[in-house]
Amino acid sequence: MSEEEQVKREDSTKELPDAELDKLKAERKKKRKIRLLKEAAKADKRGVCYLSRIPPRMDPLKLRQILSQYGELERIYLTPEDPAAHVHRKKAGGFRGQGFTEGWVEFTNKNVAKRVASMLNGEQVGGKKKSSFYYDLWNIKYLSKFKWDHLTEEIAYKNATREQKLALELSAAKKERDFYLSKVDQSRALSSIDERLKKKRKIQQAGGEVPGDEQQAAKVTRQFRQTKPVRDGAEKQKAGLSKDILAGVFGGSS
C-alpha cells in the first residue's frame, strides 16, 4: 500500500461516524485474531529437530539444501562457536570460516520431522564425495512438544545472562582500576612529601641546624623502669621452711 492510499484511508476513517468507526475497528480486531489463530494452528503442526553436532564447514544454507530433500523446512538456527576457539583454529592453520556447535531445524509437519530424525540419526551425511562433510554422521533428534518460541525464549535468556555477566565483570574491572589509580596517586603524594622532607633536612644540615624531626625524637625518648636480672645460682636454690615453723608444727624443741 502506497503512502497516498494510506493517507486517503486514514482520512476516510476520520470522516466516518463514531458507530461506523467502532464497527470498523471491531472487524479489524476480529481479522487480526483469526490470523493469529491460524498462525498458532500452523505452529502446532510444526516439529523441531535438534542437531547436537554440526559438521565442519556446514552452514545454514547447506543444511537447508540437504534437509529440504526430506521435507519442507521453516526456520533454521545454528549456534556460532566460541570466538576464542575460532581464533585458535585460524592460528593453527585450520578452517578460517565460521563454525557452529549445535542447531535447531523446524519442519512444517511434525510427522515429517519425526521420520527424518529417526531415519538420519547415526547415518552418514553423504552427498558429493568432494564435500568436506561427506563422511560425517548425523546427530539429530526430534524434540517432542518443543516449539520454536521456546528456543527464542532460551536464546533471549542466554543473551540477557551473558550481558549481565559482562556488566558485572566490567564493573569489577572498573573498581579494580579506580582502586589502583587511587593507590598510585597516594604513592605519588607520599613520595613527593618524602622528597620535600629530604630537601629540608639537607638545607638544615648545611646551615648547621638540628633537624626538627631529630629534636622531636629526642624529646619523645623516655626511660622505663627495668626489672632486675635473675642471678645464675638462684634457680639452684630450693625454697625451705625455717626451723621455728617446723618446731611449732611437730611440737619439737629447737
PDB file of C-alpha atoms in Angstrom:
ATOM      1  CA  MET A   1       0.000   0.000   0.000  1.00  0.00           C
ATOM      2  CA  SER A   2       1.443   3.374  -1.016  1.00  0.00           C
ATOM      3  CA  GLU A   3       1.643   6.371   1.307  1.00  0.00           C
ATOM      4  CA  GLU A   4      -1.055   8.289  -0.613  1.00  0.00           C
ATOM      5  CA  GLU A   5      -3.510   5.372  -0.326  1.00  0.00           C
ATOM      6  CA  GLN A   6      -2.754   5.019   3.375  1.00  0.00           C
ATOM      7  CA  VAL A   7      -3.344   8.745   3.937  1.00  0.00           C
ATOM      8  CA  LYS A   8      -6.615   8.615   1.992  1.00  0.00           C
ATOM      9  CA  ARG A   9      -7.725   5.596   4.026  1.00  0.00           C
ATOM     10  CA  GLU A  10      -6.933   7.365   7.301  1.00  0.00           C
ATOM     11  CA  ASP A  11      -8.810  10.473   6.123  1.00  0.00           C
ATOM     12  CA  SER A  12     -11.817   8.354   5.160  1.00  0.00           C
ATOM     13  CA  THR A  13     -11.868   6.690   8.588  1.00  0.00           C
ATOM     14  CA  LYS A  14     -11.731  10.089  10.291  1.00  0.00           C
ATOM     15  CA  GLU A  15     -14.793  11.239   8.332  1.00  0.00           C
ATOM     16  CA  LEU A  16     -16.850   8.177   9.420  1.00  0.00           C
ATOM     17  CA  PRO A  17     -19.286   8.473  12.334  1.00  0.00           C
ATOM     18  CA  ASP A  18     -18.322   7.034  15.702  1.00  0.00           C
ATOM     19  CA  ALA A  19     -20.593   3.990  15.331  1.00  0.00           C
ATOM     20  CA  GLU A  20     -19.185   3.006  11.954  1.00  0.00           C
ATOM     21  CA  LEU A  21     -15.649   3.696  13.167  1.00  0.00           C
ATOM     22  CA  ASP A  22     -16.131   1.362  16.137  1.00  0.00           C
ATOM     23  CA  LYS A  23     -17.562  -1.271  13.820  1.00  0.00           C
ATOM     24  CA  LEU A  24     -14.554  -0.985  11.505  1.00  0.00           C
ATOM     25  CA  LYS A  25     -12.150  -1.332  14.450  1.00  0.00           C
ATOM     26  CA  ALA A  26     -14.013  -4.408  15.658  1.00  0.00           C
ATOM     27  CA  GLU A  27     -13.791  -6.008  12.207  1.00  0.00           C
ATOM     28  CA  ARG A  28     -10.035  -5.329  12.044  1.00  0.00           C
ATOM     29  CA  LYS A  29      -9.562  -6.775  15.511  1.00  0.00           C
ATOM     30  CA  LYS A  30     -11.539  -9.883  14.540  1.00  0.00           C
ATOM     31  CA  LYS A  31      -9.476 -10.379  11.359  1.00  0.00           C
ATOM     32  CA  ARG A  32      -6.274  -9.988  13.339  1.00  0.00           C
ATOM     33  CA  LYS A  33      -7.458 -12.552  15.866  1.00  0.00           C
ATOM     34  CA  ILE A  34      -8.393 -15.011  13.112  1.00  0.00           C
ATOM     35  CA  ARG A  35      -4.964 -14.558  11.525  1.00  0.00           C
ATOM     36  CA  LEU A  36      -3.222 -15.177  14.847  1.00  0.00           C
ATOM     37  CA  LEU A  37      -5.298 -18.313  15.438  1.00  0.00           C
ATOM     38  CA  LYS A  38      -4.338 -19.625  12.018  1.00  0.00           C
ATOM     39  CA  GLU A  39      -0.691 -18.969  12.740  1.00  0.00           C
ATOM     40  CA  ALA A  40      -0.998 -20.731  16.091  1.00  0.00           C
ATOM     41  CA  ALA A  41      -2.649 -23.740  14.393  1.00  0.00           C
ATOM     42  CA  LYS A  42       0.168 -23.889  11.863  1.00  0.00           C
ATOM     43  CA  ALA A  43       2.736 -23.646  14.644  1.00  0.00           C
ATOM     44  CA  ASP A  44       1.115 -26.609  16.430  1.00  0.00           C
ATOM     45  CA  LYS A  45       1.552 -28.733  13.313  1.00  0.00           C
ATOM     46  CA  ARG A  46       5.262 -27.918  13.053  1.00  0.00           C
ATOM     47  CA  GLY A  47       8.045 -30.013  14.534  1.00  0.00           C
ATOM     48  CA  VAL A  48      11.547 -29.122  15.687  1.00  0.00           C
ATOM     49  CA  CYS A  49      14.638 -31.317  15.426  1.00  0.00           C
ATOM     50  CA  TYR A  50      17.833 -30.789  17.408  1.00  0.00           C
ATOM     51  CA  LEU A  51      21.329 -31.312  15.978  1.00  0.00           C
ATOM     52  CA  SER A  52      23.848 -31.884  18.764  1.00  0.00           C
ATOM     53  CA  ARG A  53      26.812 -31.563  16.392  1.00  0.00           C
ATOM     54  CA  ILE A  54      27.299 -29.529  13.222  1.00  0.00           C
ATOM     55  CA  PRO A  55      29.915 -30.914  10.816  1.00  0.00           C
ATOM     56  CA  PRO A  56      32.825 -28.603   9.947  1.00  0.00           C
ATOM     57  CA  ARG A  57      32.201 -26.192   7.057  1.00  0.00           C
ATOM     58  CA  MET A  58      28.440 -26.743   7.375  1.00  0.00           C
ATOM     59  CA  ASP A  59      26.341 -23.562   7.372  1.00  0.00           C
ATOM     60  CA  PRO A  60      22.569 -22.871   7.450  1.00  0.00           C
ATOM     61  CA  LEU A  61      22.334 -22.639   3.652  1.00  0.00           C
ATOM     62  CA  LYS A  62      23.998 -26.012   3.048  1.00  0.00           C
ATOM     63  CA  LEU A  63      21.980 -27.604   5.842  1.00  0.00           C
ATOM     64  CA  ARG A  64      18.754 -26.336   4.303  1.00  0.00           C
ATOM     65  CA  GLN A  65      19.763 -27.705   0.899  1.00  0.00           C
ATOM     66  CA  ILE A  66      20.359 -31.171   2.369  1.00  0.00           C
ATOM     67  CA  LEU A  67      17.353 -31.446   4.699  1.00  0.00           C
ATOM     68  CA  SER A  68      14.880 -29.894   2.271  1.00  0.00           C
ATOM     69  CA  GLN A  69      15.144 -33.113   0.270  1.00  0.00           C
ATOM     70  CA  TYR A  70      13.278 -34.934   3.065  1.00  0.00           C
ATOM     71  CA  GLY A  71      10.580 -32.362   3.847  1.00  0.00           C
ATOM     72  CA  GLU A  72       9.540 -28.721   3.827  1.00  0.00           C
ATOM     73  CA  LEU A  73      11.534 -26.564   6.234  1.00  0.00           C
ATOM     74  CA  GLU A  74      10.555 -23.381   8.027  1.00  0.00           C
ATOM     75  CA  ARG A  75      13.388 -21.981  10.117  1.00  0.00           C
ATOM     76  CA  ILE A  76      16.969 -22.983  10.950  1.00  0.00           C
ATOM     77  CA  TYR A  77      19.156 -21.720  13.750  1.00  0.00           C
ATOM     78  CA  LEU A  78      22.803 -22.717  14.310  1.00  0.00           C
ATOM     79  CA  THR A  79      24.753 -21.662  17.393  1.00  0.00           C
ATOM     80  CA  PRO A  80      28.058 -19.980  16.471  1.00  0.00           C
ATOM     81  CA  GLU A  81      31.180 -21.391  18.036  1.00  0.00           C
ATOM     82  CA  ASP A  82      33.174 -19.650  20.745  1.00  0.00           C
ATOM     83  CA  PRO A  83      35.223 -16.751  19.276  1.00  0.00           C
ATOM     84  CA  ALA A  84      38.311 -17.964  21.174  1.00  0.00           C
ATOM     85  CA  ALA A  85      38.037 -21.394  19.518  1.00  0.00           C
ATOM     86  CA  HIS A  86      37.627 -19.720  16.142  1.00  0.00           C
ATOM     87  CA  VAL A  87      40.794 -17.645  16.635  1.00  0.00           C
ATOM     88  CA  HIS A  88      42.730 -20.689  17.882  1.00  0.00           C
ATOM     89  CA  ARG A  89      41.713 -22.725  14.821  1.00  0.00           C
ATOM     90  CA  LYS A  90      42.713 -19.924  12.451  1.00  0.00           C
ATOM     91  CA  LYS A  91      46.121 -19.597  14.102  1.00  0.00           C
ATOM     92  CA  ALA A  92      46.607 -23.368  13.831  1.00  0.00           C
ATOM     93  CA  GLY A  93      46.012 -23.160  10.091  1.00  0.00           C
ATOM     94  CA  GLY A  94      42.563 -24.759  10.076  1.00  0.00           C
ATOM     95  CA  PHE A  95      39.283 -23.701   8.526  1.00  0.00           C
ATOM     96  CA  ARG A  96      39.039 -19.910   8.604  1.00  0.00           C
ATOM     97  CA  GLY A  97      35.280 -19.676   8.154  1.00  0.00           C
ATOM     98  CA  GLN A  98      32.518 -19.549  10.752  1.00  0.00           C
ATOM     99  CA  GLY A  99      31.920 -22.771  12.654  1.00  0.00           C
ATOM    100  CA  PHE A 100      28.809 -23.898  14.548  1.00  0.00           C
ATOM    101  CA  THR A 101      28.380 -26.131  17.576  1.00  0.00           C
ATOM    102  CA  GLU A 102      24.677 -27.093  17.589  1.00  0.00           C
ATOM    103  CA  GLY A 103      21.470 -26.280  15.770  1.00  0.00           C
ATOM    104  CA  TRP A 104      17.681 -26.492  15.524  1.00  0.00           C
ATOM    105  CA  VAL A 105      15.614 -27.166  12.419  1.00  0.00           C
ATOM    106  CA  GLU A 106      11.877 -26.527  12.158  1.00  0.00           C
ATOM    107  CA  PHE A 107       9.803 -28.676   9.784  1.00  0.00           C
ATOM    108  CA  THR A 108       6.354 -27.703   8.539  1.00  0.00           C
ATOM    109  CA  ASN A 109       4.950 -31.082   9.599  1.00  0.00           C
ATOM    110  CA  LYS A 110       5.872 -32.708  12.903  1.00  0.00           C
ATOM    111  CA  ASN A 111       5.348 -36.199  11.446  1.00  0.00           C
ATOM    112  CA  VAL A 112       7.951 -35.432   8.777  1.00  0.00           C
ATOM    113  CA  ALA A 113      10.315 -34.173  11.486  1.00  0.00           C
ATOM    114  CA  LYS A 114       9.924 -37.427  13.443  1.00  0.00           C
ATOM    115  CA  ARG A 115      10.537 -39.529  10.342  1.00  0.00           C
ATOM    116  CA  VAL A 116      13.604 -37.521   9.300  1.00  0.00           C
ATOM    117  CA  ALA A 117      15.142 -37.724  12.787  1.00  0.00           C
ATOM    118  CA  SER A 118      14.629 -41.492  13.063  1.00  0.00           C
ATOM    119  CA  MET A 119      15.892 -42.070   9.519  1.00  0.00           C
ATOM    120  CA  LEU A 120      19.035 -39.871   9.578  1.00  0.00           C
ATOM    121  CA  ASN A 121      20.281 -40.208  13.151  1.00  0.00           C
ATOM    122  CA  GLY A 122      23.618 -42.053  13.146  1.00  0.00           C
ATOM    123  CA  GLU A 123      23.718 -42.210   9.339  1.00  0.00           C
ATOM    124  CA  GLN A 124      26.352 -40.770   7.036  1.00  0.00           C
ATOM    125  CA  VAL A 125      25.708 -37.257   5.742  1.00  0.00           C
ATOM    126  CA  GLY A 126      26.661 -38.293   2.226  1.00  0.00           C
ATOM    127  CA  GLY A 127      26.182 -36.070  -0.773  1.00  0.00           C
ATOM    128  CA  LYS A 128      29.087 -35.393  -3.086  1.00  0.00           C
ATOM    129  CA  LYS A 129      32.314 -37.204  -2.227  1.00  0.00           C
ATOM    130  CA  LYS A 130      34.257 -33.983  -2.652  1.00  0.00           C
ATOM    131  CA  SER A 131      32.239 -32.462   0.170  1.00  0.00           C
ATOM    132  CA  SER A 132      34.175 -31.855   3.395  1.00  0.00           C
ATOM    133  CA  PHE A 133      31.393 -33.403   5.498  1.00  0.00           C
ATOM    134  CA  TYR A 134      30.713 -36.422   3.265  1.00  0.00           C
ATOM    135  CA  TYR A 135      31.901 -38.923   5.920  1.00  0.00           C
ATOM    136  CA  ASP A 136      30.351 -37.124   8.903  1.00  0.00           C
ATOM    137  CA  LEU A 137      27.424 -38.668  10.759  1.00  0.00           C
ATOM    138  CA  TRP A 138      24.088 -37.092  11.618  1.00  0.00           C
ATOM    139  CA  ASN A 139      23.363 -36.449  15.302  1.00  0.00           C
ATOM    140  CA  ILE A 140      19.728 -35.436  15.096  1.00  0.00           C
ATOM    141  CA  LYS A 141      16.798 -35.906  17.473  1.00  0.00           C
ATOM    142  CA  TYR A 142      13.137 -34.932  17.337  1.00  0.00           C
ATOM    143  CA  LEU A 143      12.051 -32.727  20.244  1.00  0.00           C
ATOM    144  CA  SER A 144       8.574 -33.692  21.343  1.00  0.00           C
ATOM    145  CA  LYS A 145       6.280 -30.814  22.436  1.00  0.00           C
ATOM    146  CA  PHE A 146       9.043 -28.327  21.679  1.00  0.00           C
ATOM    147  CA  LYS A 147       8.138 -25.164  19.773  1.00  0.00           C
ATOM    148  CA  TRP A 148      10.248 -22.503  18.147  1.00  0.00           C
ATOM    149  CA  ASP A 149       9.053 -19.957  20.707  1.00  0.00           C
ATOM    150  CA  HIS A 150      10.787 -21.993  23.409  1.00  0.00           C
ATOM    151  CA  LEU A 151      14.047 -21.659  21.503  1.00  0.00           C
ATOM    152  CA  THR A 152      13.728 -17.900  21.096  1.00  0.00           C
ATOM    153  CA  GLU A 153      12.965 -17.538  24.806  1.00  0.00           C
ATOM    154  CA  GLU A 154      16.013 -19.613  25.697  1.00  0.00           C
ATOM    155  CA  ILE A 155      18.240 -17.595  23.370  1.00  0.00           C
ATOM    156  CA  ALA A 156      16.916 -14.322  24.801  1.00  0.00           C
ATOM    157  CA  TYR A 157      17.533 -15.615  28.344  1.00  0.00           C
ATOM    158  CA  LYS A 158      21.106 -16.654  27.474  1.00  0.00           C
ATOM    159  CA  ASN A 159      21.802 -13.292  25.870  1.00  0.00           C
ATOM    160  CA  ALA A 160      20.442 -11.442  28.892  1.00  0.00           C
ATOM    161  CA  THR A 161      22.523 -13.623  31.234  1.00  0.00           C
ATOM    162  CA  ARG A 162      25.641 -13.037  29.166  1.00  0.00           C
ATOM    163  CA  GLU A 163      25.067  -9.272  29.116  1.00  0.00           C
ATOM    164  CA  GLN A 164      24.502  -9.232  32.871  1.00  0.00           C
ATOM    165  CA  LYS A 165      27.673 -11.233  33.466  1.00  0.00           C
ATOM    166  CA  LEU A 166      29.615  -8.922  31.178  1.00  0.00           C
ATOM    167  CA  ALA A 167      28.267  -5.869  33.025  1.00  0.00           C
ATOM    168  CA  LEU A 168      29.364  -7.356  36.370  1.00  0.00           C
ATOM    169  CA  GLU A 169      32.829  -8.112  35.011  1.00  0.00           C
ATOM    170  CA  LEU A 170      33.156  -4.579  33.648  1.00  0.00           C
ATOM    171  CA  SER A 171      32.021  -3.131  36.982  1.00  0.00           C
ATOM    172  CA  ALA A 172      34.558  -5.242  38.877  1.00  0.00           C
ATOM    173  CA  ALA A 173      37.325  -4.258  36.453  1.00  0.00           C
ATOM    174  CA  LYS A 174      36.392  -0.592  36.841  1.00  0.00           C
ATOM    175  CA  LYS A 175      36.548  -0.854  40.642  1.00  0.00           C
ATOM    176  CA  GLU A 176      39.958  -2.507  40.462  1.00  0.00           C
ATOM    177  CA  ARG A 177      41.198   0.204  38.099  1.00  0.00           C
ATOM    178  CA  ASP A 178      39.897   3.012  40.335  1.00  0.00           C
ATOM    179  CA  PHE A 179      41.470   1.382  43.405  1.00  0.00           C
ATOM    180  CA  TYR A 180      44.794   1.009  41.612  1.00  0.00           C
ATOM    181  CA  LEU A 181      44.751   4.629  40.408  1.00  0.00           C
ATOM    182  CA  SER A 182      43.908   5.880  43.895  1.00  0.00           C
ATOM    183  CA  LYS A 183      46.863   3.920  45.314  1.00  0.00           C
ATOM    184  CA  VAL A 184      49.129   5.292  42.595  1.00  0.00           C
ATOM    185  CA  ASP A 185      48.068   8.857  43.433  1.00  0.00           C
ATOM    186  CA  GLN A 186      48.584   8.176  47.128  1.00  0.00           C
ATOM    187  CA  SER A 187      52.040   6.752  46.460  1.00  0.00           C
ATOM    188  CA  ARG A 188      52.987   9.797  44.373  1.00  0.00           C
ATOM    189  CA  ALA A 189      51.800  12.126  47.132  1.00  0.00           C
ATOM    190  CA  LEU A 190      53.823  10.258  49.789  1.00  0.00           C
ATOM    191  CA  SER A 191      56.928  10.169  47.600  1.00  0.00           C
ATOM    192  CA  SER A 192      56.649  13.926  46.977  1.00  0.00           C
ATOM    193  CA  ILE A 193      56.334  14.537  50.731  1.00  0.00           C
ATOM    194  CA  ASP A 194      59.457  12.431  51.384  1.00  0.00           C
ATOM    195  CA  GLU A 195      61.389  14.357  48.754  1.00  0.00           C
ATOM    196  CA  ARG A 196      60.409  17.667  50.315  1.00  0.00           C
ATOM    197  CA  LEU A 197      61.458  16.448  53.769  1.00  0.00           C
ATOM    198  CA  LYS A 198      64.797  15.246  52.430  1.00  0.00           C
ATOM    199  CA  LYS A 199      65.444  18.614  50.800  1.00  0.00           C
ATOM    200  CA  LYS A 200      64.512  20.404  54.028  1.00  0.00           C
ATOM    201  CA  ARG A 201      66.904  18.208  56.047  1.00  0.00           C
ATOM    202  CA  LYS A 202      69.748  18.871  53.635  1.00  0.00           C
ATOM    203  CA  ILE A 203      69.179  22.634  53.899  1.00  0.00           C
ATOM    204  CA  GLN A 204      69.072  22.475  57.723  1.00  0.00           C
ATOM    205  CA  GLN A 205      72.209  20.320  57.896  1.00  0.00           C
ATOM    206  CA  ALA A 206      74.004  22.678  55.551  1.00  0.00           C
ATOM    207  CA  GLY A 207      73.073  25.624  57.841  1.00  0.00           C
ATOM    208  CA  GLY A 208      74.249  23.784  60.983  1.00  0.00           C
ATOM    209  CA  GLU A 209      70.783  23.409  62.428  1.00  0.00           C
ATOM    210  CA  VAL A 210      69.443  20.246  64.009  1.00  0.00           C
ATOM    211  CA  PRO A 211      66.505  18.944  62.006  1.00  0.00           C
ATOM    212  CA  GLY A 212      63.161  19.324  63.674  1.00  0.00           C
ATOM    213  CA  ASP A 213      62.342  15.649  63.480  1.00  0.00           C
ATOM    214  CA  GLU A 214      65.541  14.728  65.354  1.00  0.00           C
ATOM    215  CA  GLN A 215      64.690  17.258  68.089  1.00  0.00           C
ATOM    216  CA  GLN A 216      61.243  15.831  68.348  1.00  0.00           C
ATOM    217  CA  ALA A 217      62.702  12.321  68.549  1.00  0.00           C
ATOM    218  CA  ALA A 218      64.992  13.461  71.415  1.00  0.00           C
ATOM    219  CA  LYS A 219      62.059  14.929  73.323  1.00  0.00           C
ATOM    220  CA  VAL A 220      59.937  11.841  72.872  1.00  0.00           C
ATOM    221  CA  THR A 221      62.669   9.498  74.211  1.00  0.00           C
ATOM    222  CA  ARG A 222      61.637   8.052  77.598  1.00  0.00           C
ATOM    223  CA  GLN A 223      63.203   5.707  80.109  1.00  0.00           C
ATOM    224  CA  PHE A 224      61.215   2.935  81.670  1.00  0.00           C
ATOM    225  CA  ARG A 225      61.866   1.028  84.878  1.00  0.00           C
ATOM    226  CA  GLN A 226      63.510  -2.310  84.159  1.00  0.00           C
ATOM    227  CA  THR A 227      63.237  -5.474  86.231  1.00  0.00           C
ATOM    228  CA  LYS A 228      66.464  -6.758  87.801  1.00  0.00           C
ATOM    229  CA  PRO A 229      68.005  -9.804  86.151  1.00  0.00           C
ATOM    230  CA  VAL A 230      67.822 -13.095  87.994  1.00  0.00           C
ATOM    231  CA  ARG A 231      71.116 -14.444  89.342  1.00  0.00           C
ATOM    232  CA  ASP A 232      72.540 -17.576  87.808  1.00  0.00           C
ATOM    233  CA  GLY A 233      72.533 -19.522  91.077  1.00  0.00           C
ATOM    234  CA  ALA A 234      69.011 -18.553  92.063  1.00  0.00           C
ATOM    235  CA  GLU A 235      67.410 -21.433  90.191  1.00  0.00           C
ATOM    236  CA  LYS A 236      69.540 -23.952  92.095  1.00  0.00           C
ATOM    237  CA  GLN A 237      68.409 -22.691  95.478  1.00  0.00           C
ATOM    238  CA  LYS A 238      65.454 -24.586  96.857  1.00  0.00           C
ATOM    239  CA  ALA A 239      62.842 -22.942  98.992  1.00  0.00           C
ATOM    240  CA  GLY A 240      62.849 -24.268 102.555  1.00  0.00           C
ATOM    241  CA  LEU A 241      60.946 -23.781 105.859  1.00  0.00           C
ATOM    242  CA  SER A 242      62.544 -22.301 108.943  1.00  0.00           C
ATOM    243  CA  LYS A 243      63.287 -24.446 111.970  1.00  0.00           C
ATOM    244  CA  ASP A 244      60.938 -22.418 114.186  1.00  0.00           C
ATOM    245  CA  ILE A 245      57.950 -23.180 111.990  1.00  0.00           C
ATOM    246  CA  LEU A 246      58.819 -26.908 111.912  1.00  0.00           C
ATOM    247  CA  ALA A 247      59.155 -26.969 115.676  1.00  0.00           C
ATOM    248  CA  GLY A 248      55.765 -25.371 116.118  1.00  0.00           C
ATOM    249  CA  VAL A 249      54.122 -27.850 113.817  1.00  0.00           C
ATOM    250  CA  PHE A 250      55.653 -31.043 115.150  1.00  0.00           C
ATOM    251  CA  GLY A 251      55.919 -29.907 118.769  1.00  0.00           C
ATOM    252  CA  GLY A 252      59.626 -30.304 118.932  1.00  0.00           C
ATOM    253  CA  SER A 253      62.110 -28.022 120.552  1.00  0.00           C
ATOM    254  CA  SER A 254      64.960 -26.390 118.842  1.00  0.00           C
TER     255      SER A 254
END
